[in-house]
């Protein structure tokens, strides 16, 4: 038996198809109990016009001669056997694929004789038997129930026989080829939570790579499935994996929006530094006079140095952190420890930070409020060395994602497997396909 095709919704099988009936006109007396006749005698005797209602492409084997057998007993009992290859339709319900069960029917009956002229019945005991050791590549054969029934069509009522081949699919192939790779790819996307939030290209590249890899696996897994109008269990799992990979990218978008500037990653526009008040200029001017030199606040040199300092993390302006790097010492001749002390004192008296709740910050992130973003940039750039350690700290969003993403994905996986393994589709009888002549 096999193969069973989900794409075409059919199955194939090789079988010995045996029919027996009694024709008293062919009874005889003699020392021989039964006669094996040539198949040419089939053209001279009556035989049933049996055909398969759900057959698609069936044929009799003819190598090396037609594989048929005709035997007549003394009472007129006739045994008519032939070797057939049957390809029949199998309507499949793939909502639970690949944890599904399928019941593939084989329906046979007379083409022209109604039930008052010809009645079909299964033989009592062993009417459908299988070759010992028969196996299928993707299925386990769970049983083969049979039934006798009548079918009404335009010409009258006809006697039919039906056998269902109940199959349960193996999930091992899909676990190895689809499920495990998808789980590992989703786990791989979580690595970005531990990558520095200013490594934009690294985190975005990792997220896009995982999404493209999942797309390849999804397309490959659908090649052998029909284009059904509903989502299968495999589709739901792939959609869940897609959701987590895309959510990782969106999570980094939120992290990047709330990342404080002044660390070299996000440059500050020149117009944002034009609102330096007179108080700060006086403080810096007095400090410079005490040091014995004069600073022209409007000179291009000072304005350029001031803009360059905006690209440097405030921790670099800390005298204790300056250790000889040319970039870190770029404003050292202008700003000394006394300048820091004066500016910090001034900022504590003149700068008022407004506490914004977490929900409000999230709302600003969603709507993309430019005014709030510039305010955060200005606050980050004006903070002193005492709080500079927070500029490159780990994002609270990343910290929460390190726990929420694995926990929720594990929970959904447990619910997914419990749902589809606990809910198994019951085997049943399919409706007889309508046939009219």
XYZ file of C-alpha atoms in Angstrom:
437
model
C 0.000 0.000 0.000
C 1.178 3.514 -0.793
C 2.102 6.157 -1.502
C -0.488 8.392 0.193
C -0.412 11.859 -1.383
C -1.674 14.893 0.541
C -1.152 17.130 -2.485
C -3.489 15.138 -4.750
C -5.530 13.665 -1.877
C -5.326 10.102 -3.126
C -3.610 6.813 -2.335
C -2.405 3.767 -4.256
C -2.467 0.083 -3.425
C -1.708 -3.273 -5.051
C -4.204 -5.990 -4.211
C -5.657 -9.330 -5.167
C -9.320 -8.589 -5.834
C -11.449 -11.734 -5.438
C -15.145 -12.088 -6.232
C -17.277 -15.191 -5.738
C -20.861 -15.894 -6.814
C -23.002 -18.891 -7.730
C -24.314 -19.635 -11.210
C -26.251 -22.939 -11.141
C -26.143 -23.136 -14.920
C -22.394 -23.901 -14.649
C -22.709 -26.765 -12.120
C -21.395 -30.185 -13.151
C -20.871 -33.706 -11.915
C -17.645 -35.635 -12.060
C -14.593 -36.800 -10.169
C -13.050 -33.298 -10.277
C -14.295 -30.933 -7.555
C -13.258 -27.721 -9.316
C -12.100 -26.631 -12.718
C -9.521 -23.910 -13.452
C -10.498 -22.412 -16.783
C -8.752 -20.135 -19.206
C -9.526 -16.438 -18.873
C -10.959 -16.609 -22.397
C -13.981 -18.267 -20.790
C -14.766 -14.963 -19.069
C -16.176 -13.725 -22.345
C -18.659 -16.630 -22.454
C -20.083 -16.470 -18.915
C -21.864 -13.832 -16.878
C -19.768 -11.846 -14.407
C -20.516 -8.811 -12.234
C -19.673 -5.364 -13.600
C -17.865 -4.212 -10.469
C -16.182 -0.805 -10.446
C -14.708 1.545 -7.828
C -16.823 4.578 -7.061
C -13.898 6.688 -5.827
C -11.297 5.207 -8.167
C -9.069 7.524 -10.183
C -6.748 5.285 -12.158
C -6.823 1.513 -11.773
C -5.528 -1.237 -14.016
C -5.033 -5.012 -14.205
C -1.486 -6.346 -14.357
C -0.759 -8.062 -17.669
C 2.891 -9.170 -17.334
C 3.662 -11.769 -18.477
C 0.026 -12.666 -19.097
C -3.134 -11.037 -17.709
C -3.112 -11.753 -13.977
C -6.559 -13.279 -13.730
C -7.940 -16.517 -12.337
C -11.248 -18.264 -13.066
C -12.276 -21.374 -11.113
C -15.625 -23.211 -11.092
C -16.752 -25.763 -8.493
C -19.290 -28.610 -8.919
C -22.099 -26.567 -7.334
C -21.567 -23.710 -9.798
C -19.609 -21.533 -7.338
C -17.276 -19.280 -9.315
C -14.083 -17.700 -8.030
C -12.877 -14.755 -10.105
C -9.555 -13.281 -8.943
C -7.306 -10.626 -10.464
C -4.329 -8.562 -9.468
C -5.091 -4.818 -9.486
C -3.320 -1.560 -8.853
C -5.910 0.843 -7.500
C -5.520 4.600 -7.215
C -8.437 6.057 -5.288
C -9.463 9.407 -3.881
C -8.978 10.056 -0.191
C -10.626 13.216 1.162
C -8.315 14.545 3.865
C -8.843 16.938 6.740
C -5.469 18.601 7.346
C -6.275 20.987 10.200
C -4.154 18.885 12.588
C -1.344 18.211 10.098
C 1.203 16.719 10.865
C -0.468 15.229 13.990
C -3.465 14.146 11.958
C -5.365 10.955 11.292
C -6.825 10.083 7.917
C -9.476 7.597 6.900
C -9.101 6.623 3.237
C -12.126 4.791 1.805
C -12.454 2.274 -0.994
C -16.017 1.983 -2.323
C -17.077 -0.620 -4.873
C -20.328 -1.719 -6.429
C -22.128 -2.569 -9.637
C -22.146 -0.143 -12.516
C -25.491 -1.159 -14.057
C -27.335 -3.667 -11.837
C -29.501 -2.244 -9.046
C -29.840 -3.940 -5.691
C -32.912 -6.027 -6.651
C -30.741 -7.738 -9.297
C -27.298 -7.800 -7.657
C -26.301 -7.566 -3.998
C -22.721 -7.250 -2.751
C -21.609 -8.639 0.607
C -18.274 -9.003 2.363
C -17.101 -12.504 3.080
C -17.470 -13.489 6.703
C -14.106 -13.238 8.436
C -10.914 -12.060 6.808
C -12.585 -10.232 3.970
C -9.756 -7.635 3.999
C -6.304 -8.873 4.903
C -2.819 -7.391 4.608
C 0.530 -8.785 3.705
C 2.511 -9.526 6.880
C 5.079 -6.843 7.663
C 3.482 -4.206 5.449
C 4.619 -0.697 6.440
C 4.090 2.817 5.128
C 6.690 5.568 5.191
C 4.596 8.244 6.943
C 1.656 6.354 8.429
C 0.669 3.571 10.769
C -2.287 1.461 9.660
C -4.690 1.500 12.614
C -7.439 -0.655 11.136
C -9.675 -1.443 8.160
C -13.363 -1.490 9.092
C -15.854 -2.643 6.433
C -19.559 -2.208 5.897
C -22.379 -3.121 3.494
C -24.668 -0.293 2.430
C -27.157 0.849 -0.152
C -26.821 3.961 -2.244
C -29.613 5.823 -3.997
C -28.957 7.455 -7.306
C -31.003 8.437 -10.332
C -31.266 4.907 -11.761
C -32.363 3.351 -8.475
C -30.888 1.808 -5.344
C -27.539 0.086 -5.648
C -25.690 -2.256 -3.329
C -22.214 -1.076 -2.284
C -19.282 -2.249 -0.212
C -16.950 0.083 1.639
C -13.683 -0.398 3.500
C -11.843 2.385 5.276
C -8.090 2.342 5.764
C -7.494 4.242 9.015
C -4.055 5.867 9.046
C -2.159 7.795 11.691
C 0.733 9.984 10.585
C 4.279 9.798 11.938
C 5.566 13.131 13.274
C 9.267 12.223 13.466
C 10.146 13.631 10.046
C 8.506 16.976 10.770
C 10.089 17.219 14.207
C 13.551 16.859 12.691
C 13.013 18.951 9.564
C 10.673 21.727 10.750
C 9.876 21.970 14.450
C 13.343 21.676 15.984
C 14.995 24.058 13.434
C 12.222 26.634 13.992
C 12.632 26.466 17.769
C 16.409 26.884 17.483
C 16.023 29.835 15.111
C 13.651 31.577 17.523
C 16.093 30.971 20.384
C 18.876 32.353 18.194
C 16.913 35.579 17.675
C 16.925 36.118 21.456
C 20.708 36.482 21.413
C 20.135 40.113 20.418
C 18.819 40.810 23.946
C 22.356 40.340 25.219
C 24.009 42.384 22.446
C 24.810 46.011 23.220
C 21.851 48.172 22.342
C 24.039 50.571 20.358
C 25.214 47.763 18.050
C 22.407 48.559 15.657
C 23.703 46.721 12.601
C 24.421 43.553 14.584
C 20.995 43.311 16.165
C 19.044 44.243 13.041
C 21.112 41.855 10.903
C 20.505 38.982 13.327
C 16.755 39.640 13.355
C 16.442 39.826 9.581
C 18.512 36.652 9.154
C 16.211 34.656 11.432
C 13.096 35.938 9.630
C 14.490 35.001 6.204
C 15.523 31.551 7.436
C 12.031 30.917 8.768
C 10.593 32.037 5.431
C 12.706 29.430 3.633
C 11.594 26.656 5.986
C 7.949 27.704 5.663
C 8.009 27.664 1.867
C 9.758 24.291 1.794
C 7.258 22.707 4.203
C 4.289 23.757 2.049
C 5.510 22.251 -1.221
C 3.882 18.855 -0.555
C 0.603 20.215 0.799
C -2.500 21.316 -1.113
C -3.549 24.962 -1.064
C -6.300 24.497 1.489
C -8.375 27.429 2.735
C -7.607 26.834 6.412
C -4.421 26.888 8.489
C -2.875 23.591 9.527
C -1.177 22.904 12.841
C 2.182 23.322 11.117
C 1.106 26.720 9.772
C 0.153 27.903 13.250
C 3.544 26.882 14.611
C 5.372 28.675 11.795
C 3.242 31.785 12.356
C 4.082 31.679 16.050
C 7.794 31.448 15.225
C 7.453 34.347 12.773
C 5.722 36.403 15.440
C 8.573 35.932 17.913
C 11.277 36.771 15.389
C 9.450 39.913 14.250
C 8.674 40.832 17.867
C 12.413 40.690 18.537
C 12.989 43.277 15.827
C 10.179 45.473 17.153
C 11.592 45.134 20.656
C 14.914 46.501 19.446
C 13.090 49.374 17.737
C 11.686 50.313 21.129
C 15.080 49.909 22.780
C 16.723 52.056 20.122
C 14.094 54.780 20.557
C 14.704 55.034 24.311
C 18.505 54.785 24.039
C 20.161 57.881 25.536
C 22.366 59.865 23.196
C 25.804 61.326 23.727
C 27.648 58.038 23.454
C 28.788 58.371 19.880
C 25.905 56.474 18.311
C 23.399 59.304 17.717
C 24.778 62.744 16.767
C 23.038 65.820 18.171
C 21.960 68.566 15.794
C 23.672 71.915 16.025
C 20.475 73.830 16.720
C 19.911 71.818 19.891
C 23.024 73.414 21.417
C 22.122 77.008 20.651
C 19.965 77.391 23.758
C 22.856 77.550 26.246
C 21.781 80.118 28.798
C 23.811 83.078 29.952
C 24.278 81.636 33.400
C 26.269 78.710 32.135
C 28.365 81.038 29.989
C 29.108 83.225 33.006
C 30.118 80.258 35.098
C 32.454 78.959 32.417
C 33.801 82.478 31.820
C 34.579 83.037 35.500
C 36.216 79.690 35.775
C 38.335 80.395 32.744
C 39.409 83.781 34.174
C 40.525 82.061 37.353
C 42.605 79.725 35.257
C 44.335 82.671 33.573
C 42.944 82.546 30.011
C 39.979 83.965 28.192
C 37.334 81.977 26.246
C 35.362 83.610 23.461
C 31.950 81.852 23.686
C 30.982 82.870 20.156
C 34.204 81.881 18.482
C 34.007 79.135 15.823
C 36.658 77.145 17.678
C 34.641 76.946 20.891
C 31.370 76.196 19.064
C 33.093 73.395 17.140
C 34.569 71.949 20.320
C 31.191 72.174 21.983
C 29.555 70.267 19.142
C 32.284 67.655 19.181
C 31.760 67.144 22.884
C 28.126 66.270 22.210
C 29.288 63.176 20.350
C 31.227 61.921 23.343
C 29.689 59.979 26.185
C 29.594 62.177 29.353
C 31.622 59.566 31.121
C 34.514 60.527 28.862
C 34.429 64.067 30.258
C 35.120 62.739 33.715
C 38.726 63.639 34.623
C 39.135 60.233 36.234
C 38.091 58.539 32.964
C 40.466 60.490 30.717
C 43.427 58.291 30.075
C 45.189 59.630 27.012
C 42.806 58.867 24.134
C 42.878 61.818 21.678
C 39.101 61.664 21.291
C 38.490 61.607 25.026
C 40.864 64.551 25.600
C 39.476 66.643 22.755
C 37.936 69.192 25.139
C 40.357 68.784 28.002
C 42.058 72.203 27.434
C 38.671 73.904 27.794
C 36.999 72.004 30.616
C 38.690 71.200 33.913
C 37.503 69.672 37.118
C 36.447 73.101 38.381
C 34.388 73.610 35.255
C 32.590 70.325 35.928
C 31.907 71.314 39.511
C 30.508 74.683 38.462
C 28.352 73.254 35.691
C 26.986 70.516 37.924
C 26.101 73.079 40.569
C 24.437 75.251 37.941
C 22.474 72.347 36.421
C 21.123 71.271 39.777
C 19.671 74.764 40.280
C 18.562 75.575 36.744
C 17.600 72.220 35.192
C 14.344 70.656 36.298
C 13.643 67.124 35.090
C 10.018 66.147 34.739
C 9.257 62.623 35.820
C 7.421 60.759 33.083
C 5.655 57.506 33.829
C 6.563 54.313 32.009
C 3.176 54.148 30.278
C 3.572 57.720 29.042
C 7.045 56.886 27.720
C 5.621 53.891 25.877
C 2.901 56.106 24.379
C 5.557 58.597 23.220
C 7.473 55.692 21.650
C 4.419 54.429 19.755
C 3.409 57.827 18.354
C 7.031 58.876 17.715
C 6.969 62.170 19.638
C 9.962 64.213 18.390
C 9.734 66.798 21.167
C 10.041 64.134 23.857
C 12.951 62.493 22.052
C 14.849 65.781 21.820
C 14.183 66.380 25.504
C 15.708 63.000 26.345
C 18.686 63.783 24.135
C 19.213 67.098 25.889
C 18.878 65.542 29.348
C 21.369 62.811 28.518
C 23.898 65.262 27.124
C 23.647 67.636 30.113
C 24.107 65.028 32.827
C 27.289 65.086 34.793
C 29.852 62.362 35.296
C 28.148 61.186 38.437
C 25.236 59.759 36.407
C 27.114 59.004 33.218
C 27.164 55.317 34.028
C 23.479 55.139 33.010
C 24.173 56.241 29.435
C 25.441 52.852 28.295
C 23.510 50.778 30.809
C 21.416 47.762 29.815
C 17.940 48.721 28.661
C 15.044 47.874 30.940
C 13.205 46.591 27.869
C 16.044 44.150 27.134
C 16.044 42.972 30.732
C 12.313 42.289 30.608
C 12.554 40.641 27.171
C 15.203 38.193 28.419
C 12.544 36.722 30.705
C 9.245 37.358 28.919
C 10.190 36.008 25.492
C 11.551 32.579 26.598
C 8.827 32.141 29.226
C 5.947 32.939 26.873
C 7.413 30.847 24.030
C 7.818 27.855 26.354
C 4.247 28.235 27.584
C 2.843 28.430 24.048
C 4.831 25.364 22.987
C 3.511 23.317 25.896
C -0.057 24.429 25.133
C 0.441 23.710 21.412
C 1.647 20.140 21.848
C -0.879 19.312 24.557
C -3.741 20.621 22.408
C -2.878 18.653 19.285
C -1.891 15.439 21.028
C -4.878 15.408 23.358
C -7.333 16.310 20.612
C -7.138 13.503 18.079
C -9.569 13.371 15.187
C -11.851 10.357 15.434
C -12.115 7.918 12.565
C -15.474 7.926 10.808
C -17.348 7.039 7.654
C -17.252 9.510 4.788
C -20.260 10.296 2.664
C -20.576 8.341 -0.565
C -19.676 10.510 -3.574
C -22.664 11.309 -5.741
C -22.597 9.417 -9.051
C -25.079 9.750 -11.905
C -25.093 8.108 -15.328
